[in-house]
Amino acid sequence: MLGIIRQAAIIFGCLAIGELIVYVTHVKLPSCIIGMLLLTFFLKMKWIKVSWVKDISKFFMKTLPFYFVPAGVAVMLYFDLILSSLWSILIAALGSTVVVLVVTGWVHQQMRSRSKKEVKTKNVAV
Amino acid sequence: MDTFFQNEIVVVAFTVGVYFLAQLLQEKSKIIILNPILITIMIIILCLTAFNIDYEVYHRGSRYIDFFLKPAVVALGVPLYKQLKKIKKQMISIVVSQLAGCIAGVVSVVLIAKMLGASKEIIFSLAPKSVTTPIAIEVSKTIGGIPALTASVVIVVGIFGAIFGYSIMNLMKVNNPIAQGLSMGNAAHAVGTSKSMEISPNFGAMSSIGLILNGIFTAILAPYILKLMEIWIEF
């Protein structure tokens, strides 16, 4: 039982620190992102053991999609607005998705082939 | 029906129940377009409209579900920590390509929407569309978009990416498996990542790196990218 409470305390603790940072610094970053980075940092520094948060994170990963159902239902409030520019929304979102897929992939391939070439020339030099 | 839905427990039970059925439907049919979130949202909206229940009434109960969005994002820190070693091995190529994808995503969606004459609040709602929904919702709130519109667009983008992503990349000569996995996570977040998981755990791991990094980059950069673009474009 202690374990479960500890898991929850760590997650909500990181989130609360995130909230505090946003409150104090007015940084334009969601508190949960700061909390996530803090948790990663604490794990990296070995201040928190993975086993302390393993179960709760597995639970949250599996149920994650469920938590944004309410946010999606709220779309009913904006039906008129969406219908009035349905096509621009769809074309912009889907067109941009193609751009992201291609740009990310191309840049990654370019960088990889460049670093491989460098390794090769280094080997030749040696 | 309206008074029944005043009870928060009823709203939570109803939402969980519909979601469970929608998940069952996808598991049995294995059709990507029958995304459980999309189906659940549509069924709930249909029910609320049919019984003439105000969104406000539903929201009084559903905010208890909303509440878990933030701690769930914090929990993403654990998979991020587990991927750190993989990221470190090819730090520069991963970070640079993710950054390029993040900036290309925000800039292109804003430009296309602006050219098609969308209003300011719609454009701002679209800006974080490539990021996983919980992060996109928070970003949308921060930059002044409509979180609900963002959430719906994000889900549509994810399904589109999962269905057509790999064929688009093959067509455009993005052939390297690592690049494909990363791009998928970057462009189509969790839905794309689950598609990558189907292909192989390695694709899945790369996609989840893309998903998390793009989430972080978009959260940090989107407000500034928009501010920069505002110098050139009047929204």
Coordinates of C-alpha atoms in Angstrom, one line a residue:
Chain A
M1 CA 0.0 0.0 0.0
L2 CA 2.8 2.3 0.9
G3 CA 4.2 1.7 -2.6
I4 CA 1.1 2.9 -4.4
I5 CA 0.9 6.1 -2.3
R6 CA 4.6 6.7 -2.9
Q7 CA 4.1 6.3 -6.7
A8 CA 1.2 8.8 -6.6
A9 CA 3.2 11.2 -4.4
I10 CA 6.1 11.3 -6.8
I11 CA 3.9 12.0 -9.9
F12 CA 1.8 14.6 -8.2
G13 CA 4.9 16.0 -6.5
C14 CA 6.6 16.6 -9.9
L15 CA 3.4 18.1 -11.2
A16 CA 3.1 20.4 -8.2
I17 CA 6.7 21.6 -8.6
G18 CA 5.8 22.3 -12.3
E19 CA 2.8 24.3 -11.2
L20 CA 4.9 26.3 -8.8
I21 CA 7.5 27.0 -11.5
V22 CA 4.8 28.3 -13.8
Y23 CA 3.3 30.3 -11.0
V24 CA 6.5 32.0 -10.0
T25 CA 8.2 32.5 -13.4
H26 CA 5.1 32.9 -15.7
V27 CA 6.9 30.7 -18.2
K28 CA 4.7 29.8 -21.2
L29 CA 5.1 26.1 -20.8
P30 CA 2.5 23.6 -19.5
S31 CA 3.2 22.6 -15.9
C32 CA 2.8 18.9 -16.9
I33 CA 5.7 19.2 -19.4
I34 CA 7.9 20.7 -16.7
G35 CA 6.8 17.9 -14.3
M36 CA 7.6 15.3 -16.9
L37 CA 11.1 16.7 -17.5
L38 CA 11.7 16.9 -13.7
L39 CA 10.7 13.3 -13.3
T40 CA 13.1 12.3 -16.1
F41 CA 15.8 14.4 -14.4
F42 CA 15.2 12.8 -11.0
L43 CA 15.3 9.3 -12.5
K44 CA 18.6 10.2 -14.4
M45 CA 20.2 11.5 -11.2
K46 CA 19.0 8.3 -9.4
W47 CA 17.2 10.3 -6.8
I48 CA 14.1 8.3 -7.7
K49 CA 14.2 4.6 -8.6
V50 CA 12.4 3.4 -11.7
S51 CA 10.7 0.8 -9.6
W52 CA 9.1 3.6 -7.5
V53 CA 7.1 4.9 -10.4
K54 CA 6.9 1.9 -12.7
D55 CA 3.4 0.7 -12.0
I56 CA 1.7 4.1 -11.9
S57 CA 3.4 5.1 -15.2
K58 CA 2.3 1.9 -16.8
F59 CA -1.2 2.5 -15.7
F60 CA -1.2 6.1 -17.0
M61 CA 0.4 5.0 -20.4
K62 CA -2.4 2.5 -20.9
T63 CA -5.2 4.8 -20.0
L64 CA -3.8 8.0 -21.4
P65 CA -6.1 8.3 -24.4
F66 CA -9.2 8.1 -22.2
Y67 CA -8.4 11.3 -20.3
F68 CA -8.8 13.5 -23.4
V69 CA -12.3 12.3 -24.2
P70 CA -13.9 15.2 -22.4
A71 CA -11.7 17.7 -24.2
G72 CA -12.9 16.2 -27.5
V73 CA -16.6 16.3 -26.5
A74 CA -16.2 20.0 -26.0
V75 CA -15.9 20.3 -29.7
M76 CA -19.7 20.3 -29.8
L77 CA -19.5 23.9 -28.5
Y78 CA -17.7 24.9 -31.7
F79 CA -19.6 23.1 -34.4
D80 CA -20.6 26.3 -36.2
L81 CA -17.1 27.7 -36.2
I82 CA -15.6 24.4 -37.4
L83 CA -18.2 23.8 -40.1
S84 CA -17.6 27.3 -41.4
S85 CA -13.9 26.5 -42.1
L86 CA -14.0 22.7 -42.2
W87 CA -12.0 22.5 -45.4
S88 CA -9.3 24.9 -44.4
I89 CA -8.9 23.0 -41.1
L90 CA -8.7 19.6 -42.8
I91 CA -6.4 20.7 -45.7
A92 CA -4.0 22.6 -43.4
A93 CA -3.8 19.8 -40.8
L94 CA -3.4 17.0 -43.2
G95 CA -1.1 18.9 -45.6
S96 CA 1.1 19.9 -42.8
T97 CA 1.3 16.3 -41.5
V98 CA 2.8 15.3 -44.8
V99 CA 5.3 18.1 -44.5
V100 CA 6.3 17.0 -41.0
L101 CA 6.7 13.3 -42.0
V102 CA 8.9 14.2 -45.0
V103 CA 11.0 17.0 -43.3
T104 CA 11.7 15.0 -40.2
G105 CA 12.7 11.9 -42.3
W106 CA 14.8 13.8 -44.8
V107 CA 16.7 15.8 -42.2
H108 CA 17.4 12.6 -40.2
Q109 CA 18.6 10.7 -43.2
Q110 CA 20.9 13.6 -44.3
M111 CA 22.4 13.9 -40.9
R112 CA 23.0 10.1 -40.6
S113 CA 24.6 9.8 -44.0
R114 CA 26.8 12.8 -43.3
S115 CA 28.0 11.4 -39.9
K116 CA 28.7 8.0 -41.6
K117 CA 30.8 9.7 -44.3
E118 CA 32.8 11.5 -41.6
V119 CA 33.5 8.2 -39.8
K120 CA 34.6 6.7 -43.1
T121 CA 37.0 9.6 -43.9
K122 CA 38.4 9.4 -40.4
N123 CA 39.1 5.7 -40.9
V124 CA 40.9 6.4 -44.1
A125 CA 43.0 9.1 -42.4
V126 CA 44.0 6.6 -39.7
Chain B
M1 CA -32.2 12.6 -18.3
D2 CA -30.8 16.1 -17.7
T3 CA -31.1 15.8 -13.9
F4 CA -29.6 12.3 -14.0
F5 CA -26.5 13.7 -15.7
Q6 CA -26.2 16.3 -13.0
N7 CA -24.7 13.5 -11.0
E8 CA -20.9 13.4 -11.6
I9 CA -20.6 9.7 -11.0
V10 CA -23.2 9.0 -13.7
V11 CA -21.1 11.1 -16.2
V12 CA -17.9 9.3 -15.3
A13 CA -19.5 5.9 -15.5
F14 CA -21.1 6.7 -18.8
T15 CA -17.9 7.9 -20.3
V16 CA -15.9 4.9 -19.1
G17 CA -18.6 2.6 -20.4
V18 CA -18.7 4.1 -23.8
Y19 CA -14.9 4.1 -24.1
F20 CA -14.8 0.4 -23.1
L21 CA -17.3 -0.5 -25.8
A22 CA -15.4 1.6 -28.4
Q23 CA -12.1 -0.2 -27.4
L24 CA -13.8 -3.5 -27.8
L25 CA -15.1 -2.5 -31.2
Q26 CA -11.6 -1.7 -32.4
E27 CA -10.0 -4.8 -31.0
K28 CA -12.6 -7.0 -32.7
S29 CA -12.7 -5.1 -36.0
K30 CA -9.0 -4.0 -36.1
I31 CA -9.9 -1.0 -38.3
I32 CA -7.7 2.0 -37.6
I33 CA -10.4 4.5 -38.5
L34 CA -12.6 3.1 -35.7
N35 CA -10.3 4.9 -33.2
P36 CA -11.8 4.4 -29.7
I37 CA -11.4 8.1 -28.8
L38 CA -13.0 9.3 -31.9
I39 CA -15.9 6.8 -31.6
T40 CA -16.4 7.7 -27.9
I41 CA -16.4 11.4 -28.6
M42 CA -19.0 11.0 -31.4
I43 CA -21.3 8.7 -29.3
I44 CA -21.2 11.0 -26.3
I45 CA -21.9 14.1 -28.5
L46 CA -24.8 12.2 -30.2
C47 CA -26.3 11.2 -26.8
L48 CA -26.0 14.7 -25.3
T49 CA -27.6 16.2 -28.4
A50 CA -30.3 13.5 -28.5
F51 CA -31.3 14.0 -24.9
N52 CA -30.8 17.7 -25.0
I53 CA -28.2 17.8 -22.3
D54 CA -26.0 20.9 -22.1
Y55 CA -22.3 20.5 -22.5
E56 CA -21.9 22.4 -19.2
V57 CA -23.9 19.7 -17.4
Y58 CA -21.7 17.0 -18.9
H59 CA -18.5 18.9 -18.1
R60 CA -19.4 19.1 -14.4
G61 CA -18.8 15.4 -14.2
S62 CA -16.2 15.0 -17.0
R63 CA -13.7 17.4 -15.4
Y64 CA -12.9 14.6 -13.0
I65 CA -11.6 12.7 -16.0
D66 CA -9.9 15.8 -17.4
F67 CA -8.1 16.1 -14.1
F68 CA -5.9 13.0 -14.8
L69 CA -4.5 14.4 -18.1
K70 CA -1.7 16.4 -16.3
P71 CA -0.4 13.6 -14.1
A72 CA -0.6 11.2 -17.1
V73 CA 1.7 13.5 -19.0
V74 CA 4.2 13.7 -16.1
A75 CA 4.2 9.9 -16.1
L76 CA 5.6 10.0 -19.7
G77 CA 8.9 10.9 -18.0
V78 CA 9.4 7.2 -17.3
P79 CA 9.5 6.1 -21.0
L80 CA 11.5 9.2 -21.8
Y81 CA 14.1 8.1 -19.2
K82 CA 14.2 4.6 -20.6
Q83 CA 14.9 6.0 -24.1
L84 CA 17.6 8.4 -23.0
K85 CA 20.4 5.9 -23.8
K86 CA 19.1 5.4 -27.4
I87 CA 18.7 9.2 -27.8
K88 CA 22.2 9.8 -26.5
K89 CA 23.8 7.4 -29.1
Q90 CA 22.7 9.6 -32.0
M91 CA 21.8 12.7 -30.1
I92 CA 22.5 15.3 -32.8
S93 CA 20.7 13.7 -35.7
I94 CA 17.7 12.9 -33.6
V95 CA 17.4 16.3 -31.9
V96 CA 18.0 18.3 -35.2
S97 CA 15.5 16.2 -37.2
Q98 CA 12.9 16.5 -34.4
L99 CA 13.5 20.2 -34.2
A100 CA 13.2 20.6 -38.0
G101 CA 10.0 18.5 -37.9
C102 CA 8.5 20.6 -35.0
I103 CA 9.2 23.9 -36.7
A104 CA 8.1 22.7 -40.2
G105 CA 4.9 21.4 -38.6
V106 CA 3.9 24.6 -36.8
V107 CA 5.0 26.9 -39.7
S108 CA 3.3 24.9 -42.5
V109 CA 0.0 24.4 -40.7
V110 CA -0.2 28.1 -39.8
L111 CA 0.7 29.2 -43.4
I112 CA -1.7 26.9 -45.1
A113 CA -4.6 27.7 -42.8
K114 CA -3.8 31.4 -43.2
M115 CA -3.8 31.1 -47.0
L116 CA -7.2 29.4 -46.9
G117 CA -8.5 32.2 -44.8
A118 CA -9.0 30.6 -41.4
S119 CA -9.6 32.8 -38.4
K120 CA -7.0 33.6 -35.7
E121 CA -8.4 31.3 -33.1
I122 CA -8.6 28.4 -35.6
I123 CA -5.0 28.9 -36.7
F124 CA -3.8 29.0 -33.1
S125 CA -5.8 25.8 -32.4
L126 CA -4.1 24.1 -35.3
A127 CA -0.5 25.1 -34.4
P128 CA 0.2 22.2 -32.0
K129 CA -1.6 19.6 -34.1
S130 CA 1.3 17.1 -34.5
V131 CA 1.7 16.6 -30.8
T132 CA 0.1 14.1 -28.5
T133 CA -3.3 15.2 -27.4
P134 CA -2.7 16.0 -23.6
I135 CA 0.3 18.1 -24.5
A136 CA -1.5 19.7 -27.5
I137 CA -4.4 20.7 -25.3
E138 CA -2.1 22.4 -22.8
V139 CA -0.2 24.1 -25.6
S140 CA -3.4 25.3 -27.2
K141 CA -4.5 26.8 -23.9
T142 CA -1.2 28.5 -23.5
I143 CA -1.2 30.2 -27.0
G144 CA -4.9 31.1 -27.0
G145 CA -6.4 28.4 -29.3
I146 CA -9.5 26.3 -28.7
P147 CA -8.4 23.2 -26.8
A148 CA -11.4 21.2 -28.0
L149 CA -10.7 21.9 -31.6
T150 CA -7.1 21.1 -31.1
A151 CA -8.0 17.8 -29.5
S152 CA -10.2 16.7 -32.4
V153 CA -7.7 17.8 -35.1
V154 CA -4.9 16.0 -33.3
I155 CA -6.9 12.7 -33.3
V156 CA -7.8 13.1 -37.0
V157 CA -4.1 13.9 -37.8
G158 CA -3.0 10.8 -35.9
I159 CA -5.4 8.5 -37.7
F160 CA -4.4 10.0 -41.1
G161 CA -0.7 9.5 -40.3
A162 CA -1.1 6.0 -39.1
I163 CA -3.0 4.9 -42.2
F164 CA -1.0 6.8 -44.9
G165 CA 2.2 7.8 -43.1
Y166 CA 4.4 4.8 -44.2
S167 CA 3.2 5.0 -47.8
I168 CA 3.9 8.7 -48.0
M169 CA 7.4 8.3 -46.6
N170 CA 8.2 5.5 -49.0
L171 CA 6.9 7.6 -51.8
M172 CA 9.1 10.6 -50.7
K173 CA 12.2 8.3 -50.3
V174 CA 12.3 8.4 -46.5
N175 CA 13.5 4.8 -46.4
N176 CA 15.7 4.5 -43.4
P177 CA 13.8 2.6 -40.6
I178 CA 15.0 4.9 -37.8
A179 CA 14.0 8.0 -39.8
Q180 CA 10.6 6.4 -40.5
G181 CA 10.0 5.6 -36.9
L182 CA 11.0 9.1 -35.7
S183 CA 9.0 10.9 -38.3
M184 CA 5.9 8.8 -37.5
G185 CA 6.1 9.7 -33.8
N186 CA 6.8 13.3 -34.7
A187 CA 3.9 13.7 -37.1
A188 CA 1.3 11.3 -35.9
H189 CA 2.0 11.1 -32.1
A190 CA 0.4 8.2 -30.1
V191 CA -1.7 6.8 -33.0
G192 CA 1.3 6.7 -35.3
T193 CA 3.4 5.2 -32.5
S194 CA 0.9 2.4 -32.0
K195 CA 1.0 1.7 -35.8
S196 CA 4.8 1.6 -35.5
M197 CA 4.6 -0.8 -32.6
E198 CA 2.6 -3.1 -34.9
I199 CA 5.5 -3.2 -37.3
S200 CA 8.2 -3.8 -34.7
P201 CA 9.1 -2.8 -31.2
N202 CA 12.2 -0.9 -32.6
F203 CA 10.0 1.2 -34.8
G204 CA 7.8 1.8 -31.8
A205 CA 10.6 2.9 -29.6
M206 CA 11.8 5.4 -32.3
S207 CA 8.3 6.7 -32.7
S208 CA 7.9 7.2 -29.0
I209 CA 11.1 9.2 -28.9
G210 CA 9.7 11.3 -31.8
L211 CA 6.3 11.7 -29.9
I212 CA 7.9 12.8 -26.7
L213 CA 10.6 15.1 -28.1
N214 CA 8.2 16.8 -30.5
G215 CA 5.8 17.3 -27.5
I216 CA 8.6 19.0 -25.5
F217 CA 9.8 21.1 -28.5
T218 CA 6.4 22.2 -29.5
A219 CA 5.5 23.2 -25.9
I220 CA 8.6 25.2 -25.6
L221 CA 8.8 26.7 -29.2
A222 CA 5.2 27.1 -30.4
P223 CA 4.5 30.4 -28.6
Y224 CA 7.8 31.9 -29.9
I225 CA 7.3 30.6 -33.5
L226 CA 3.9 32.2 -33.5
K227 CA 5.2 35.4 -32.1
L228 CA 7.9 35.5 -34.8
M229 CA 5.4 34.8 -37.6
E230 CA 3.1 37.5 -36.2
I231 CA 5.8 40.0 -37.3
W232 CA 5.3 39.0 -40.9
I233 CA 1.7 37.9 -41.0
E234 CA -1.3 39.6 -39.6
F235 CA -3.5 36.8 -38.1

